CSV table of C-alpha atoms in Angstrom, one decimal:
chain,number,residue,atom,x,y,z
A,16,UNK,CA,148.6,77.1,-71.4
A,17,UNK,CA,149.4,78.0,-74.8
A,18,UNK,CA,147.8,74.8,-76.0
A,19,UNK,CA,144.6,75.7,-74.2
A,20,UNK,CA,144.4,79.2,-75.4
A,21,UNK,CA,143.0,78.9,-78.7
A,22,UNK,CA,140.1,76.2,-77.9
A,23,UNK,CA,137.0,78.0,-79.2
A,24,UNK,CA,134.4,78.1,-76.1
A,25,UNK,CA,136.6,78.4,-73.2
A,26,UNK,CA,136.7,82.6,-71.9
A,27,UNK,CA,139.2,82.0,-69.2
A,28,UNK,CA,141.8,79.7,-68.4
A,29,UNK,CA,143.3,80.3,-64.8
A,30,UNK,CA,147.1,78.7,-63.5
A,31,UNK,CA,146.2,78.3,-60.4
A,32,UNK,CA,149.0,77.5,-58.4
A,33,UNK,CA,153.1,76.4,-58.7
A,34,UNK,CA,155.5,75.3,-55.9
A,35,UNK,CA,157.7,78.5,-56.0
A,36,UNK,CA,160.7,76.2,-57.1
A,37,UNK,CA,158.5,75.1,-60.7
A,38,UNK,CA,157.5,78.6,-61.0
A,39,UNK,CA,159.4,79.6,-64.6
A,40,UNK,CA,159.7,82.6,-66.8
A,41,UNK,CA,158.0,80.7,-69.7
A,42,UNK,CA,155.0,80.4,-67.3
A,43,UNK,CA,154.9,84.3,-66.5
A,44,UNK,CA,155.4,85.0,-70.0
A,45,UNK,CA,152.5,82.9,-70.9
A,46,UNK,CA,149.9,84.4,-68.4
A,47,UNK,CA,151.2,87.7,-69.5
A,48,UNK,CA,150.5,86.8,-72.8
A,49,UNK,CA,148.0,84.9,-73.6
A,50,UNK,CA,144.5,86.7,-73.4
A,51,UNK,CA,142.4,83.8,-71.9
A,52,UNK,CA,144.6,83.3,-69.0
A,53,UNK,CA,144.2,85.1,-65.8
A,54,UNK,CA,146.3,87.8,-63.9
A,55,UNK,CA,146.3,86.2,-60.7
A,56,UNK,CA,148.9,83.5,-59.6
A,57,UNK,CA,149.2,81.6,-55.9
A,58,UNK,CA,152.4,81.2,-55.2
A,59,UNK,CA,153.1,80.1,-51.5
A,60,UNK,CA,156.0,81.2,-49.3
A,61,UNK,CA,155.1,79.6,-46.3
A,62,UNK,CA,157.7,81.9,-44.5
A,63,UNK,CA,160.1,84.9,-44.9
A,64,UNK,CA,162.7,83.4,-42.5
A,65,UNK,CA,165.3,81.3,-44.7
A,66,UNK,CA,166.5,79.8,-41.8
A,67,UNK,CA,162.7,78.2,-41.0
A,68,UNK,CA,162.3,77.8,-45.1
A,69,UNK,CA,165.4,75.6,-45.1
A,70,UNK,CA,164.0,73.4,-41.7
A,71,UNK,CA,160.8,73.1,-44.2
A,72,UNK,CA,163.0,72.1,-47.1
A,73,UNK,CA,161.3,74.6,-49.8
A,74,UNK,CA,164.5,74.3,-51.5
A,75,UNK,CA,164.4,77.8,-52.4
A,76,UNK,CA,165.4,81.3,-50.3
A,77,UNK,CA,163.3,84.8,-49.5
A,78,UNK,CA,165.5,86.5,-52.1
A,79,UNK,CA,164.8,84.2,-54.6
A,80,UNK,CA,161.0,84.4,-54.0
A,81,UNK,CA,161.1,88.1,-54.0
A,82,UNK,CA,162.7,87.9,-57.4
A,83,UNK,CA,159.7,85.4,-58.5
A,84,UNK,CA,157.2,88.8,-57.8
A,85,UNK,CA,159.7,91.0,-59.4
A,86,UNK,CA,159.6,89.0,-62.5
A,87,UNK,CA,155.9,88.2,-62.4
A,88,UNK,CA,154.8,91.9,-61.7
A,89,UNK,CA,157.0,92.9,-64.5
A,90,UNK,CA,155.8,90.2,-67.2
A,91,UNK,CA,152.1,90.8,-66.2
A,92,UNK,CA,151.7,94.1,-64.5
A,93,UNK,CA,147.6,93.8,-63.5
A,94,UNK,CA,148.4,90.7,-61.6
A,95,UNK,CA,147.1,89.9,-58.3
A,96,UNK,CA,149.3,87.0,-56.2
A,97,UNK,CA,148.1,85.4,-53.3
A,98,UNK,CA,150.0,83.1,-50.7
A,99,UNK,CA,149.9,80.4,-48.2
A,100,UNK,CA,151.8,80.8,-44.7
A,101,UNK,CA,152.5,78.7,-41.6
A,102,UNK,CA,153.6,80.5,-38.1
A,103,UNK,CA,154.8,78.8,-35.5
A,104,UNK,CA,156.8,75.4,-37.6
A,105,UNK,CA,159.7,74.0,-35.5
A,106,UNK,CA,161.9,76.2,-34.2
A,107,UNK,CA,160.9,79.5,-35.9
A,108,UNK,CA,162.0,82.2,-33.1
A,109,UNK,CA,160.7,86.0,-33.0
A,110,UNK,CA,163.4,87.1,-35.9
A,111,UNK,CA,162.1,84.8,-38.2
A,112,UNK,CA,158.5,85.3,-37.6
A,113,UNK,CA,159.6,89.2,-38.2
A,114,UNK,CA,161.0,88.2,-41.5
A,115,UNK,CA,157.4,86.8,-42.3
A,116,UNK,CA,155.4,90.0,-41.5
A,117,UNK,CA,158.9,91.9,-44.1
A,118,UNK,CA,157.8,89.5,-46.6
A,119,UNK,CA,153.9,90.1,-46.3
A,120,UNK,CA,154.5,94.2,-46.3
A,121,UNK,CA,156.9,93.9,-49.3
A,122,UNK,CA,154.9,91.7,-51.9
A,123,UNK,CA,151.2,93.8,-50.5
A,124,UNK,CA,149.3,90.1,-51.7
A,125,UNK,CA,145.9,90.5,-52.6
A,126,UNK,CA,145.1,87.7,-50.1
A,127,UNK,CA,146.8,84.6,-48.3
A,128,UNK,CA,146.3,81.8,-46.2
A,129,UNK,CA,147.3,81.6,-42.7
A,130,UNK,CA,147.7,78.5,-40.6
A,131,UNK,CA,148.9,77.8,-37.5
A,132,UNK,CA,151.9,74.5,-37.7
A,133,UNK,CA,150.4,71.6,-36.0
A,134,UNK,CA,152.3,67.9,-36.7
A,135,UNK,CA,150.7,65.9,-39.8
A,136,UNK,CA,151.4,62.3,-39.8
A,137,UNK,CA,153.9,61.2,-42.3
A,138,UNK,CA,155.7,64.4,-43.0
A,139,UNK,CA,159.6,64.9,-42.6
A,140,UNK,CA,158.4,67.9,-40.4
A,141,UNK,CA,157.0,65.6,-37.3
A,142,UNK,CA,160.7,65.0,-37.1
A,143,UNK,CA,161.0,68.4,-35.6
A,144,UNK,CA,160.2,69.5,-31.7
A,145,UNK,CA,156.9,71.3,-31.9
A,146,UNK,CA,158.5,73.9,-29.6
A,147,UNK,CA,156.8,77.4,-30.6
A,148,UNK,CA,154.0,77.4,-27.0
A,149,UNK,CA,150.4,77.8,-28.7
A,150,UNK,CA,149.7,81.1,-27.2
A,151,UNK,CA,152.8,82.1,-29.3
A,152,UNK,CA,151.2,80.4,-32.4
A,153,UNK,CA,147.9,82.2,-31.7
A,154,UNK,CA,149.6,85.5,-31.4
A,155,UNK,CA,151.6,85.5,-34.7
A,156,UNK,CA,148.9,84.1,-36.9
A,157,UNK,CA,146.5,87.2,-35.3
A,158,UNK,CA,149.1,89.3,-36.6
A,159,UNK,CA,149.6,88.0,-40.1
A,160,UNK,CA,145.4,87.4,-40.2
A,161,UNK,CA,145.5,91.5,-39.4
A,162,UNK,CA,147.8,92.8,-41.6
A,163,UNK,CA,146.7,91.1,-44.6
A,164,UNK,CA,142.9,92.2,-43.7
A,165,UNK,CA,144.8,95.7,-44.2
A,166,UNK,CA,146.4,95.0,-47.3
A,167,UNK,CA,143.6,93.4,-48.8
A,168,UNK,CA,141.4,96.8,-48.5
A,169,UNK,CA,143.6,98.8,-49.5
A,170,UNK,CA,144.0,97.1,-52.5
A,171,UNK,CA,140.4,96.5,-53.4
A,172,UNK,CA,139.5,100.1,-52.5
A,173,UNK,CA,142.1,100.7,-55.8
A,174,UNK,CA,139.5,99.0,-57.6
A,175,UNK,CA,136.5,101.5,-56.4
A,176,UNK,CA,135.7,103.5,-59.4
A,177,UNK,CA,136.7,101.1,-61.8
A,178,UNK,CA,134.7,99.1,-64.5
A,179,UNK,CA,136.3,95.3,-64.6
A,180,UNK,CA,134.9,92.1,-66.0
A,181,UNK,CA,133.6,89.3,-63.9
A,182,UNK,CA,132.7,85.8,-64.3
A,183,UNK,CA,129.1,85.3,-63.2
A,184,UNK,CA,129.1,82.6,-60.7
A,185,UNK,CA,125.5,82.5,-59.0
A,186,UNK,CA,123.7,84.5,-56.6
A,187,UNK,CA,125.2,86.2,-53.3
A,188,UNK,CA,124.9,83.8,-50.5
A,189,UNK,CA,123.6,86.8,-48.5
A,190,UNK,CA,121.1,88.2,-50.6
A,191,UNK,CA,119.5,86.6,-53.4
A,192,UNK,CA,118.5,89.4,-55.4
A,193,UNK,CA,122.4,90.0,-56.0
A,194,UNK,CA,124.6,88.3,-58.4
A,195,UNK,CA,128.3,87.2,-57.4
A,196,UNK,CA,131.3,86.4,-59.7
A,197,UNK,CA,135.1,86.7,-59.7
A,198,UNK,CA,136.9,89.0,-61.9
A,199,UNK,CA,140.2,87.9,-63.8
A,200,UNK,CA,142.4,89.2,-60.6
A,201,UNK,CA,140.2,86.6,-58.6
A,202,UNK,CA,138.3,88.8,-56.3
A,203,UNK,CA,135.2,88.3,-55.5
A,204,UNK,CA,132.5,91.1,-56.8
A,205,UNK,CA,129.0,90.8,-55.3
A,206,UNK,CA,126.9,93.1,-57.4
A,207,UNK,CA,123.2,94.2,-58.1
A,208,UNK,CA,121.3,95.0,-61.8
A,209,UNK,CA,120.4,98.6,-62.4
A,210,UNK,CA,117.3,99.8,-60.8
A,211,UNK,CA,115.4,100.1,-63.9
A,212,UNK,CA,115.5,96.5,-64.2
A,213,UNK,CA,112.1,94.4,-63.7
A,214,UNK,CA,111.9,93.3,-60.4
A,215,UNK,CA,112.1,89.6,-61.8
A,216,UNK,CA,115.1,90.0,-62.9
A,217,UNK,CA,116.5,90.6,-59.9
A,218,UNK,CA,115.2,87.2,-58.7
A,219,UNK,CA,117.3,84.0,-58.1
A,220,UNK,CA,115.5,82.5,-61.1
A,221,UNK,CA,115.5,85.6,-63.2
A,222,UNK,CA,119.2,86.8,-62.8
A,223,UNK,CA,121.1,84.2,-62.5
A,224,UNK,CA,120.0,81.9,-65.4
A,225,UNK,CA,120.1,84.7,-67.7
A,226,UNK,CA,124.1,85.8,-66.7
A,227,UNK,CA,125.2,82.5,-65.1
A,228,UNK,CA,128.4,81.8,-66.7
A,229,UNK,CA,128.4,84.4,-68.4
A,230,UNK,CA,131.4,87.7,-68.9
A,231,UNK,CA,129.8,91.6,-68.2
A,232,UNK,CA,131.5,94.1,-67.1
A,233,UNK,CA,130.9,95.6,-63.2
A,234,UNK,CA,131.5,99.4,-62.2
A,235,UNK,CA,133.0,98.9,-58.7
A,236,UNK,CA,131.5,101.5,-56.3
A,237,UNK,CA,132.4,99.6,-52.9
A,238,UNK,CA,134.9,97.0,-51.1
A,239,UNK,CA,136.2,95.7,-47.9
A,240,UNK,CA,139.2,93.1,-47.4
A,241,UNK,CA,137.6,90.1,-49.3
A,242,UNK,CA,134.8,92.0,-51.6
A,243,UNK,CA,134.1,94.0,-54.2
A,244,UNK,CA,130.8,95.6,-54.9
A,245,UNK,CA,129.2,97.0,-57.8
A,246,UNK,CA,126.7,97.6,-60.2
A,247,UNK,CA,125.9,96.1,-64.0
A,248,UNK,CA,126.5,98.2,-66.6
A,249,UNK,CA,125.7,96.5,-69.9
A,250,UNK,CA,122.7,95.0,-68.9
C-alpha cells in the first residue's frame, strides 16, 4: 500500500479484504494514513460463537475480533467494515447463533454477507454432521438478513445531508438518465445532474462519458439499506 500510494494517476487504491488472523496494525495504520487508500475494510467473522469459530478453525476468538474493530475504528475513524457470515455450520446450537446476532449489534457493519452452511467438497468442514434442520438455517439467516437491513439504514441515513466524493462508475441500472458510483466508504450513491443541466447531459451518452471514472463530490439528500442518493454539485 505504501508503495502504491505515490504512483501519479491512480485516485484510489482500496484493501479489500484480510483473513482476520493477517489483519495487522501496520495495515490499519496504512489505510488510516495514506490518502489514496480507502476507509472501508472486509473483514469476515463468519460467527460470534467461539465455540462454532474454533469447529471452523478461524484460528482466532470473538474477543480478538472485536479488538481488530477497536483498533481499526481508532486508526481510521471514517471507516466503514463489512463482513461475511455463515448460520447454521455443524453443530452451532441457539447460544451460539445468539452470539452472532451480539457480534452483528456490536460492530453496527455497514453491510455483510449472509449464507446459509451447506457441505462443499474438499473442505475439513464436510467432516462435520450437517445437523442444524434447514428450516433452522432459513430462520437464522432471515434474522441476520433483517437486522443488517436495519443497520445498514441507519447508517446511510447518517450520510443524508452530507457532501462526499464518489467514484463515477456508469449509469444506474434503473434509470439511465442517473449516474452511479461508490464513495470511499464503498456505498453505493445513485445520483442525478442539477436540473439546469441540458437535457443531453443527462443522457447515457452525455453523462457518463463526460464523468465516467472520474472523482466529484455528491450532496446526499436520500438512502435506504444498500443506497445512497444525491445530487451533483460541482458540475
Amino acid at each position: 500500500l505504501r508503495k502504491l500510494d505515490p504512483i501519479e494517476g491512480i485516485e484510489r487504491i482500496r484493501f479489500v479484504t484480510s483473513h482476520p488472523g493477517d489483519m495487522t496494525r501496520d495495515i490499519l495504520e496504512a489505510v488510516g494514513e495514506l490518502p489514496k487508500v480507502c476507509e472501508n475494510l472486509h473483514m469476515p467473522a463468519q460467527s460470534g460463537s467461539d465455540r462454532v469459530l474454533e469447529r471452523m478453525r478461524r484460528q482466532y476468538t470473538s474477543e480478538y475480533y472485536r479488538g481488530l474493530v477497536e483498533m481499526a475504528r481508532s486508526l481510521v475513524p471514517d471507516i466503514t467494515i463489512a463482513s461475511d457470515f455463515i448460520v447454521g455450520f455443524p453443530g452451532e446450537a441457539e447460544d451460539d447463533f445468539e452470539d452472532t446476532v451480539s457480534l452483528m449489534k456490536d460492530v453496527r457493519y455497514q453491510n455483510c454477507f449472509i449464507f446459509k452452511y451447506s457441505p462443499r467438497t474438499g473442505t475439513a468442514a464436510t467432516e462435520l454432521k450437517d445437523d442444524v434442520p434447514e428450516e433452522t438455517k432459513k430462520r437464522r439467516n432471515q434474522i441476520l438478513l433483517d437486522l443488517q437491513s436495519e443497520i445498514s439504514k441507519e447508517r446511510n441515513r447518517e450520510v443524508v445531508g452530507k457532501s462526499v466524493e464518489v467514484l463515477v462508475e456508469g449509469t444506474s441500472k434503473t434509470d439511465e438518465c442517473k449516474l452511479t458510483g461508490r464513495t470511499r466508504q464503498n456505498q453505493i450513491v445513485v445520483f442525478s445532474l442539477p436540473e439546469t443541466c441540458p437535457p443531453e447531459r443527462l443522457s447515457r451518452a452525455g453523462g457518463s462519458a463526460s464523468l465516467l471514472g472520474k472523482l466529484t463530490n455528491i450532496d446526499i439528500v436520500d438512502s435506504t439499506d444498500l443506497t445512497l442518493f444525491g445530487v451533483i454539485n460541482e458540475f
